[in-house]
Coordinates of C-alpha atoms in Angstrom, one line a residue:
X1 CA -22.6 30.0 -24.1
X2 CA -25.7 30.3 -22.2
X3 CA -27.1 26.9 -21.6
X4 CA -30.4 27.0 -19.5
X5 CA -31.3 23.7 -17.5
X6 CA -33.8 23.0 -20.2
X7 CA -31.3 23.2 -22.9
X8 CA -29.0 21.2 -20.9
X9 CA -31.4 18.4 -20.7
X10 CA -32.8 18.9 -24.3
X11 CA -31.3 16.3 -26.6
X12 CA -31.3 16.0 -30.5
X13 CA -30.6 12.3 -31.4
X14 CA -27.8 11.6 -34.2
X15 CA -26.7 8.3 -35.5
X16 CA -23.3 7.5 -34.9
X17 CA -21.0 5.6 -37.3
X18 CA -17.4 4.2 -37.7
X19 CA -16.6 4.2 -34.2
X20 CA -13.2 2.6 -32.8
X21 CA -14.0 0.3 -29.9
X22 CA -12.0 0.9 -26.9
X23 CA -12.1 -2.3 -24.5
X24 CA -12.6 -1.2 -20.9
X25 CA -10.7 -4.6 -19.6
X26 CA -11.6 -8.1 -19.1
X27 CA -15.3 -8.9 -18.0
X28 CA -17.0 -12.3 -17.3
X29 CA -20.1 -11.0 -19.0
X30 CA -21.1 -11.7 -22.5
X31 CA -21.8 -8.9 -24.9
X32 CA -25.5 -7.6 -25.4
X33 CA -25.5 -6.7 -28.9
X34 CA -28.9 -5.0 -29.1
X35 CA -29.8 -3.9 -25.5
X36 CA -33.3 -2.7 -24.8
X37 CA -33.8 -1.2 -21.3
X38 CA -36.9 -1.5 -19.3
X39 CA -36.3 2.2 -18.0
X40 CA -34.3 5.0 -19.0
X41 CA -30.5 3.7 -18.5
X42 CA -29.1 7.3 -17.9
X43 CA -31.3 7.7 -14.6
X44 CA -28.1 9.0 -12.9
X45 CA -27.3 11.5 -15.7
X46 CA -23.8 12.4 -16.8
X47 CA -20.6 14.1 -15.4
X48 CA -17.0 15.0 -16.6
X49 CA -13.9 15.4 -14.4
X50 CA -10.3 16.0 -14.2
X51 CA -9.7 18.5 -17.0
X52 CA -6.4 18.4 -18.6
X53 CA -5.6 20.9 -21.4
X54 CA -6.4 18.4 -24.1
X55 CA -9.2 16.3 -22.5
X56 CA -11.5 15.3 -19.6
X57 CA -13.1 12.1 -18.5
X58 CA -16.5 11.5 -19.3
X59 CA -18.8 9.5 -17.0
X60 CA -22.2 8.0 -16.9
X61 CA -23.8 4.8 -15.5
X62 CA -26.2 2.4 -17.0
X63 CA -29.3 1.9 -14.5
X64 CA -32.7 1.5 -15.8
X65 CA -33.8 0.5 -12.2
X66 CA -31.6 2.8 -10.3
X67 CA -32.5 1.6 -6.8
X68 CA -32.7 -2.3 -7.6
X69 CA -31.9 -3.9 -4.3
X70 CA -29.2 -5.9 -5.7
X71 CA -27.1 -3.1 -6.5
X72 CA -27.1 -3.8 -10.3
X73 CA -29.4 -1.1 -11.2
X74 CA -31.5 -3.4 -13.4
X75 CA -28.8 -4.5 -15.6
X76 CA -27.9 -7.9 -16.7
X77 CA -24.6 -9.6 -16.1
X78 CA -23.8 -8.6 -19.7
X79 CA -21.2 -6.1 -21.3
X80 CA -22.9 -3.1 -23.0
X81 CA -21.2 -1.0 -25.6
X82 CA -22.0 2.6 -24.9
X83 CA -21.1 5.2 -27.3
X84 CA -19.9 8.7 -26.5
X85 CA -19.3 11.8 -28.6
X86 CA -18.0 15.2 -27.9
X87 CA -18.5 18.4 -29.9
X88 CA -18.1 22.1 -30.0
X89 CA -22.0 23.0 -29.9
X90 CA -25.0 21.4 -27.9
X91 CA -26.3 20.5 -31.1
X92 CA -23.4 18.3 -32.1
X93 CA -23.1 19.8 -35.6
X94 CA -19.4 20.3 -35.0
X95 CA -18.2 17.0 -33.6
X96 CA -14.5 16.7 -32.6
X97 CA -14.2 13.1 -31.0
X98 CA -16.2 10.1 -30.6
X99 CA -15.7 6.6 -29.2
X100 CA -17.1 3.5 -27.3
X101 CA -16.5 2.3 -23.9
X102 CA -17.5 -1.2 -22.4
X103 CA -19.7 -0.9 -19.5
X104 CA -19.3 -4.0 -17.5
X105 CA -21.2 -5.6 -14.6
X106 CA -18.0 -5.8 -12.6
X107 CA -18.1 -2.0 -12.4
X108 CA -21.8 -1.7 -12.2
X109 CA -21.9 -0.8 -15.8
X110 CA -20.4 2.5 -15.4
X111 CA -18.4 4.3 -17.9
X112 CA -15.2 6.4 -17.7
X113 CA -14.2 7.6 -21.2
X114 CA -10.8 9.2 -21.0
X115 CA -10.9 11.9 -23.9
X116 CA -8.0 13.4 -25.3
X117 CA -7.1 15.5 -28.4
X118 CA -9.3 18.7 -27.5
X119 CA -8.3 21.9 -27.5
X120 CA -7.1 23.9 -24.2
X121 CA -9.3 26.2 -22.4
X122 CA -12.5 25.3 -24.5
X123 CA -16.2 24.7 -23.9
X124 CA -17.5 21.4 -25.1
X125 CA -20.7 19.4 -25.0
X126 CA -20.8 15.5 -24.7
X127 CA -23.5 12.7 -24.6
X128 CA -23.8 8.9 -24.5
X129 CA -25.7 6.4 -26.4
X130 CA -26.5 2.8 -25.3
X131 CA -28.8 0.7 -27.7
X132 CA -31.6 3.1 -28.8
X133 CA -31.2 5.5 -25.8
X134 CA -29.6 8.8 -25.6
X135 CA -28.2 10.4 -22.4
X136 CA -28.6 14.0 -21.3
X137 CA -26.3 16.3 -22.9
X138 CA -23.3 17.3 -20.4
X139 CA -21.0 20.5 -20.9
X140 CA -17.3 20.6 -20.0
X141 CA -14.2 22.7 -20.1
X142 CA -10.6 21.7 -20.6
X143 CA -8.1 23.2 -18.6
X144 CA -6.5 26.4 -20.1
X145 CA -2.9 26.6 -20.9
X146 CA -2.6 30.5 -20.3
X147 CA -5.5 31.8 -18.3
X148 CA -5.9 35.2 -17.5
X149 CA -8.2 34.1 -14.9
X150 CA -9.8 31.0 -13.2
X151 CA -13.1 30.5 -11.4
X152 CA -14.2 27.3 -9.4
X153 CA -16.4 26.4 -6.7
X154 CA -16.0 24.1 -4.0
X155 CA -18.4 22.0 -1.8
X156 CA -18.6 19.2 0.5
X157 CA -20.8 17.5 3.0
X158 CA -24.0 16.8 1.3
X159 CA -26.0 14.6 3.7
X160 CA -29.0 13.5 1.3
X161 CA -31.5 12.9 4.3
X162 CA -30.5 16.2 6.2
X163 CA -31.2 18.7 3.2
X164 CA -32.1 19.3 -0.3
X165 CA -29.3 20.1 -2.7
X166 CA -30.9 23.5 -3.8
X167 CA -27.2 25.0 -3.6
X168 CA -26.2 22.8 -6.4
X169 CA -29.0 24.2 -8.5
X170 CA -27.7 27.6 -7.9
X171 CA -24.3 26.4 -8.5
X172 CA -25.3 25.1 -11.8
X173 CA -26.1 28.7 -13.0
X174 CA -22.8 30.2 -12.2
X175 CA -20.1 30.8 -14.5
X176 CA -17.4 28.3 -13.6
X177 CA -14.5 26.4 -14.9
X178 CA -14.8 23.5 -12.6
X179 CA -16.2 22.5 -9.4
X180 CA -13.9 21.0 -6.5
X181 CA -15.7 18.5 -4.1
X182 CA -13.6 18.1 -1.0
X183 CA -15.3 14.9 0.4
X184 CA -18.5 13.4 2.2
X185 CA -20.2 13.0 -1.2
X186 CA -22.4 10.6 0.8
X187 CA -23.2 9.3 4.2
X188 CA -23.0 5.8 5.5
X189 CA -25.6 6.0 8.1
X190 CA -29.0 4.7 7.5
X191 CA -31.5 7.2 6.1
X192 CA -34.4 7.1 8.4
X193 CA -37.8 5.8 7.9
X194 CA -39.0 8.8 5.8
X195 CA -35.6 9.6 4.1
X196 CA -35.0 12.2 6.6
X197 CA -36.3 15.6 5.2
X198 CA -37.0 14.1 1.8
X199 CA -40.2 12.3 2.9
X200 CA -39.8 9.3 1.0
X201 CA -40.4 5.7 1.9
X202 CA -37.5 3.2 1.3
X203 CA -36.6 -0.3 1.5
X204 CA -35.3 -1.4 5.1
X205 CA -31.9 -1.9 3.6
X206 CA -31.5 1.9 3.3
X207 CA -32.2 2.0 7.0
X208 CA -28.9 0.5 8.2
X209 CA -25.4 1.4 8.1
X210 CA -23.6 0.7 4.6
X211 CA -21.2 -2.4 4.9
X212 CA -21.4 -4.2 1.6
X213 CA -20.8 -3.2 -2.1
X214 CA -24.5 -3.6 -2.7
X215 CA -24.8 -1.0 0.3
X216 CA -22.6 1.3 -1.1
X217 CA -23.7 1.4 -4.6
X218 CA -27.4 1.8 -3.5
X219 CA -26.4 4.7 -1.3
X220 CA -24.6 6.4 -4.1
X221 CA -27.6 5.6 -6.4
X222 CA -30.1 7.4 -4.2
X223 CA -27.7 10.4 -3.8
X224 CA -27.0 10.6 -7.5
X225 CA -30.8 10.6 -8.4
X226 CA -31.2 14.1 -7.0
X227 CA -31.9 16.4 -10.1
X228 CA -30.1 19.3 -8.6
X229 CA -26.8 17.5 -8.1
X230 CA -27.2 16.0 -11.6
X231 CA -27.4 19.7 -13.0
X232 CA -24.3 20.6 -11.4
X233 CA -22.4 17.6 -12.4
X234 CA -23.8 18.5 -16.1
X235 CA -22.7 21.9 -16.2
X236 CA -19.1 21.7 -15.3
X237 CA -16.1 19.3 -14.9
X238 CA -15.5 18.3 -11.5
X239 CA -12.4 17.0 -9.4
X240 CA -13.1 15.1 -6.5
X241 CA -11.5 13.7 -3.4
X242 CA -12.9 11.6 -0.5
X243 CA -13.2 12.2 3.3
X244 CA -14.3 10.1 5.7
X245 CA -18.0 9.5 5.3
X246 CA -17.7 7.7 1.9
X247 CA -16.5 4.9 3.8
X248 CA -17.2 5.2 7.8
X249 CA -17.2 8.3 10.1
X250 CA -13.7 9.4 11.0
X251 CA -11.9 6.3 9.5
X252 CA -8.1 6.5 9.5
X253 CA -6.0 4.6 7.2
X254 CA -6.0 1.0 8.5
X255 CA -8.1 1.8 11.3
X256 CA -12.0 1.7 11.5
X257 CA -13.6 4.2 13.7
X258 CA -13.3 3.4 17.5
X259 CA -16.8 3.4 18.2
X260 CA -18.1 0.5 15.8
X261 CA -21.8 0.7 16.3
X262 CA -21.9 -3.0 16.5
X263 CA -20.2 -3.7 13.4
X264 CA -17.1 -5.9 12.8
X265 CA -14.8 -3.1 11.8
X266 CA -12.1 -3.9 14.2
X267 CA -11.3 -7.1 12.5
X268 CA -8.7 -5.9 9.9
X269 CA -9.9 -8.4 7.3
X270 CA -13.4 -7.2 7.6
X271 CA -12.6 -3.5 7.8
X272 CA -10.3 -3.9 4.6
X273 CA -13.4 -5.7 2.9
X274 CA -15.8 -2.8 3.9
X275 CA -12.9 0.0 2.5
X276 CA -12.7 -2.0 -0.8
X277 CA -16.3 -2.0 -1.2
X278 CA -16.5 1.6 -0.4
X279 CA -13.8 2.6 -2.8
X280 CA -15.0 0.5 -5.6
X281 CA -18.5 2.2 -5.2
X282 CA -17.1 5.4 -5.2
X283 CA -15.0 5.1 -8.3
X284 CA -18.1 3.7 -9.9
X285 CA -20.3 6.8 -9.4
X286 CA -18.0 9.7 -10.2
X287 CA -15.7 11.0 -13.2
X288 CA -12.5 9.8 -11.9
X289 CA -9.5 8.6 -14.0
X290 CA -7.9 4.9 -14.1
X291 CA -5.2 6.3 -11.7
X292 CA -7.8 6.7 -9.3
X293 CA -9.4 3.3 -9.8
X294 CA -8.9 1.3 -6.8
X295 CA -7.1 -2.0 -6.1
X296 CA -9.2 -3.6 -3.4
X297 CA -8.7 -1.4 0.0
X298 CA -5.8 0.7 -1.8
X299 CA -6.1 3.7 -3.9
X300 CA -4.4 6.9 -5.1
X301 CA -6.6 9.8 -4.7
X302 CA -3.9 12.4 -4.3
X303 CA -3.0 14.0 -7.6
X304 CA -2.0 17.6 -9.2
X305 CA -3.8 19.4 -11.9
X306 CA -2.3 22.3 -13.6
X307 CA -3.9 25.5 -14.9
X308 CA -1.2 27.1 -16.9
X309 CA 1.0 29.3 -15.0
X310 CA -1.9 30.9 -12.9
X311 CA -2.8 27.9 -10.7
X312 CA -1.5 24.5 -9.5
X313 CA -4.3 22.5 -7.8
X314 CA -2.8 20.0 -5.1
X315 CA -5.6 17.3 -4.4
X316 CA -4.9 15.9 -1.1
X317 CA -6.1 12.8 0.6
X318 CA -6.0 13.0 4.4
X319 CA -8.1 9.8 5.2
X320 CA -6.0 6.8 3.4
X321 CA -2.6 7.3 4.7
X322 CA -3.0 8.9 8.2
X323 CA -2.2 7.8 11.7
X324 CA -5.0 6.7 14.0
X325 CA -6.6 9.5 16.1
X326 CA -5.1 9.7 19.6
X327 CA -7.1 9.8 22.9
X328 CA -10.1 8.3 21.8
X329 CA -10.6 10.7 19.0
X330 CA -13.1 13.6 19.6
X331 CA -12.6 17.1 21.4
X332 CA -10.1 16.8 24.2
X333 CA -8.2 19.3 26.4
X334 CA -5.9 16.7 27.9
X335 CA -4.2 15.4 24.9
X336 CA -1.4 17.7 24.1
X337 CA 1.4 15.2 24.4
X338 CA -0.2 12.5 22.1
X339 CA -1.3 15.0 19.5
X340 CA 1.9 16.5 19.0
X341 CA 4.0 13.4 18.8
X342 CA 6.6 14.0 16.1
X343 CA 6.3 10.7 14.2
X344 CA 2.4 11.4 13.7
X345 CA 1.3 12.0 10.1
X346 CA -2.1 12.9 8.5
X347 CA -0.9 12.6 4.9
X348 CA 1.5 9.7 5.2
X349 CA 5.4 10.3 4.3
X350 CA 4.9 9.6 0.7
X351 CA 2.2 12.0 0.3
X352 CA 3.8 14.7 2.2
X353 CA 6.9 14.6 0.1
X354 CA 4.9 14.7 -3.1
X355 CA 3.1 17.9 -1.8
X356 CA 6.1 19.8 -0.6
X357 CA 8.5 18.9 -3.6
X358 CA 5.6 19.5 -6.2
X359 CA 4.6 22.7 -4.6
X360 CA 8.3 23.9 -4.4
X361 CA 8.9 23.1 -8.0
X362 CA 5.6 24.8 -8.9
X363 CA 6.0 28.0 -11.4
X364 CA 2.3 29.0 -10.9
X365 CA 1.2 32.2 -9.0
X366 CA -1.2 30.2 -6.9
X367 CA -0.9 26.8 -5.1
X368 CA -4.2 25.7 -4.1
X369 CA -4.4 22.7 -1.6
X370 CA -7.8 20.7 -1.9
X371 CA -7.8 19.5 1.8
X372 CA -10.4 17.6 3.8
X373 CA -10.6 18.8 7.3
X374 CA -9.3 22.2 9.1
X375 CA -5.7 23.0 9.0
X376 CA -5.8 25.9 11.3
X377 CA -5.1 25.6 15.1
X378 CA -8.7 26.0 16.5
X379 CA -9.1 26.1 20.3
X380 CA -12.7 24.8 21.0
X381 CA -12.9 26.2 24.5
X382 CA -13.4 30.0 25.0
X383 CA -11.6 29.7 28.5
X384 CA -8.2 31.1 27.8
X385 CA -7.0 28.8 30.6
X386 CA -8.5 25.5 28.9
X387 CA -7.2 24.3 25.3
X388 CA -9.6 21.9 23.7
X389 CA -8.7 20.6 20.4
X390 CA -10.5 18.5 17.7
X391 CA -8.4 15.4 17.2
X392 CA -9.7 14.5 14.0
X393 CA -8.6 17.7 12.3
X394 CA -5.0 18.8 11.7
X395 CA -5.2 19.6 15.5
X396 CA -4.8 16.1 16.2
X397 CA -1.4 15.9 14.1
X398 CA 0.2 19.1 15.0
X399 CA 3.8 17.8 13.8
X400 CA 2.3 17.1 10.4
X401 CA 0.9 20.5 10.3
X402 CA 4.3 22.0 11.4
X403 CA 6.1 20.4 8.6
X404 CA 3.5 21.4 6.2
X405 CA 3.7 25.0 7.0
X406 CA 7.3 24.9 7.5
X407 CA 8.1 23.1 4.3
X408 CA 5.8 25.8 2.4
X409 CA 7.7 28.6 4.2
X410 CA 11.2 27.2 3.5
X411 CA 10.5 26.1 0.1
X412 CA 9.3 29.5 -0.8
X413 CA 6.0 28.3 -2.2
X414 CA 4.2 30.9 -4.2
X415 CA 0.9 32.2 -2.9
X416 CA -0.4 28.8 -0.8
X417 CA -4.1 28.7 -0.3
X418 CA -6.1 26.0 1.5
X419 CA -9.7 25.0 0.6
X420 CA -11.0 22.9 3.2
X421 CA -14.4 20.9 3.7
X422 CA -15.5 18.5 6.5
X423 CA -16.6 20.8 9.4
X424 CA -20.0 22.0 8.1
X425 CA -19.1 25.6 8.8
X426 CA -17.3 28.4 6.8
X427 CA -14.1 29.7 8.2
X428 CA -11.3 31.9 7.0
X429 CA -7.9 31.7 8.6
X430 CA -4.4 32.8 8.4
X431 CA -2.0 29.9 8.7
X432 CA 1.3 31.1 10.4
X433 CA 4.4 29.4 11.6
X434 CA 3.3 29.8 15.1
X435 CA -0.3 29.8 16.0
X436 CA 0.9 30.7 19.8
X437 CA 2.8 34.0 18.4
X438 CA 0.4 36.6 17.1
X439 CA 3.5 38.1 15.2
X440 CA 4.2 34.9 13.5
X441 CA 4.8 35.1 9.8
X442 CA 1.5 34.1 7.7
X443 CA 2.5 31.4 5.6
X444 CA -0.8 30.6 3.8
X445 CA -4.6 31.5 3.7
X446 CA -7.2 28.8 4.6
X447 CA -10.7 29.0 3.2
X448 CA -13.0 26.3 4.9
X449 CA -16.5 25.9 3.2
X450 CA -19.6 25.0 5.0
X451 CA -21.8 21.7 4.1
X452 CA -24.2 21.7 1.2
X453 CA -26.9 20.1 3.5
X454 CA -25.3 18.3 6.3
X455 CA -26.3 19.6 9.7
X456 CA -29.7 20.7 8.6
X457 CA -30.4 24.5 8.3
X458 CA -27.7 26.6 9.5
X459 CA -27.3 30.1 11.1
X460 CA -24.8 32.9 10.7
X461 CA -23.4 31.6 14.0
X462 CA -24.0 28.9 16.9
X463 CA -22.6 27.7 20.1
X464 CA -19.6 26.3 18.3
X465 CA -18.9 29.4 16.2
X466 CA -19.3 31.4 19.2
X467 CA -17.0 29.4 21.2
X468 CA -14.2 29.7 18.3
X469 CA -14.6 33.3 17.7
X470 CA -15.1 35.1 21.3
X471 CA -12.4 35.3 23.9
X472 CA -9.6 36.1 21.7
X473 CA -8.6 32.3 21.7
X474 CA -8.2 32.2 17.9
X475 CA -6.9 35.4 16.7
X476 CA -6.0 34.1 13.5
X477 CA -9.6 33.0 12.6
X478 CA -10.8 36.0 10.2
X479 CA -14.7 34.9 10.0
X480 CA -17.2 32.3 10.7
X481 CA -20.7 31.1 9.6
X482 CA -22.6 28.0 10.3
X483 CA -25.0 28.4 7.1
X484 CA -25.2 26.1 4.4
X485 CA -23.9 26.5 0.6
X486 CA -20.7 26.6 -1.4
X487 CA -17.7 28.8 -1.9
X488 CA -16.9 30.6 -5.4
X489 CA -13.1 31.5 -5.9
X490 CA -11.7 33.5 -8.7
X491 CA -8.0 33.7 -9.2
X492 CA -5.9 36.2 -11.3
X493 CA -2.3 36.9 -11.5
X494 CA -3.0 39.5 -9.0
X495 CA -5.3 38.2 -6.3
X496 CA -7.5 35.4 -5.3
X497 CA -11.1 35.9 -4.0
X498 CA -13.4 33.7 -2.1
X499 CA -17.2 34.5 -2.0
X500 CA -19.3 32.5 0.5
X501 CA -22.6 31.8 -1.1
X502 CA -25.3 30.4 1.3
X503 CA -29.0 29.0 1.1
X504 CA -30.6 30.0 4.4
X505 CA -32.7 27.0 4.3
X506 CA -32.1 23.3 3.0
X507 CA -34.9 21.5 5.0
X508 CA -37.2 22.3 2.3
X509 CA -36.4 22.8 -1.4
X510 CA -36.3 25.9 -3.3
X511 CA -34.4 28.4 -1.0
X512 CA -32.7 31.5 -2.8
X513 CA -28.9 32.3 -2.6
X514 CA -26.9 35.0 -1.1
X515 CA -23.4 36.1 -0.7
X516 CA -22.9 36.7 2.7
X517 CA -19.0 37.5 2.7
X518 CA -16.0 37.8 0.5
X519 CA -12.2 37.8 1.3
X520 CA -9.2 38.5 -1.1
X521 CA -5.7 37.5 -0.8
X522 CA -3.2 39.8 -2.9
X523 CA -0.5 37.7 -4.8
X524 CA 2.7 38.1 -2.7
X525 CA 1.0 39.1 0.4
X526 CA -0.3 36.0 2.6
X527 CA -3.4 36.4 4.6
X528 CA -7.0 36.9 3.9
X529 CA -8.8 40.6 3.8
X530 CA -12.3 41.4 3.7
X531 CA -13.7 42.7 0.7

């Protein structure tokens, strides 16, 4: 169905009756029987996520005063019953499911309604009601059980103050089954006196780095108010995992960033408290299922979604379980011994076994790994006699990379493809058993995507890209771009293609969109080829 943005945001009110109550857990707040809000309680819009063949999770958060400095969004310490309904048409004449969730103050009055009983591979429409207020209409899709094709976009790194989210407005107009977000949904730094390129004045609390639950809630709130981001969330179900900036730059498991910027993260208890706050705010603002709800400073973000026999999606978390970066982090040319220590891990032993065992058992044509930072080896110095490695990437965990690629090879995993975020640039790479041997077997293909806005306006190449792509030091890298945008992946039983869509300018709104490169992988023949 052709759903324009006006139609997506247009609503037709309808009363709901006979709705079963589904408690969301204990809350210290009393019930608010007849809520009346001072502003629009659905200022953050709506979203859906983690599609299964029989259902999705529906999300919203009540916040009539979305940037209230106490982080409560203008809501009282009371429980609010939020009705939801899902239908086969956007006018809700063919309703198929309805229910009620309890929005509690403990979770910032967020709603995560896990809907079941839907048909596979179908488009649905959904909305919420709180008191007399009705939310925007969202569109979602369940996972197909026998798809002839699957199309998704992946994106990452959306620094609010460094660029407008024009790419998301273009993404919302695509014909997609889902959106995959690979991390850096927000940035923990202060946004600047004018909100960077946004040109707005915000309270002083937005000028400092995020540390507390209130800080993280309000930084998410600022991000979620963007209309283009809301449009993309309303148009498709999203599958999300985090990277570093949702908490702190380059955090690693139980270790805070080495440069503390004057904050007390090196104290273990302070660091765990900060992580717990960041994890909770992340869950509160995104369409995640109950297994991804954090328990303090612990959360299980890695999980697997199946799309029939066509594609298995293995969603990774390369932050929560990794060893600390070695040699002081950064890019180093004298750290080969430390970074290649055999015991080092970027996934943690449990996640590593889960990934390789699950991929080995997969019966799908394509095994897609949703990954945060670059797997491919990258010599960042064009001098052939000096090898410089980025220690926050898989290059800082070479034994873990060897176990991953060897494990995929030995298990004969069908058509592994890695999609990656983090690096604010687009890269296509062959992943081989031995990057030092140009004749080594190709195990998988990596499609790394650029940022939505982080790094401000990009360019087809830059100094870093030139270093990566010249001098023959990285022959397994097929293509590079430092422009901004997202990547559209289309999978069939015969081939998987990746089309790189870029917005030339992000520091002002309204830029166009263009496809600057496309690569394909044929089933049974690893390695990307330009199209």
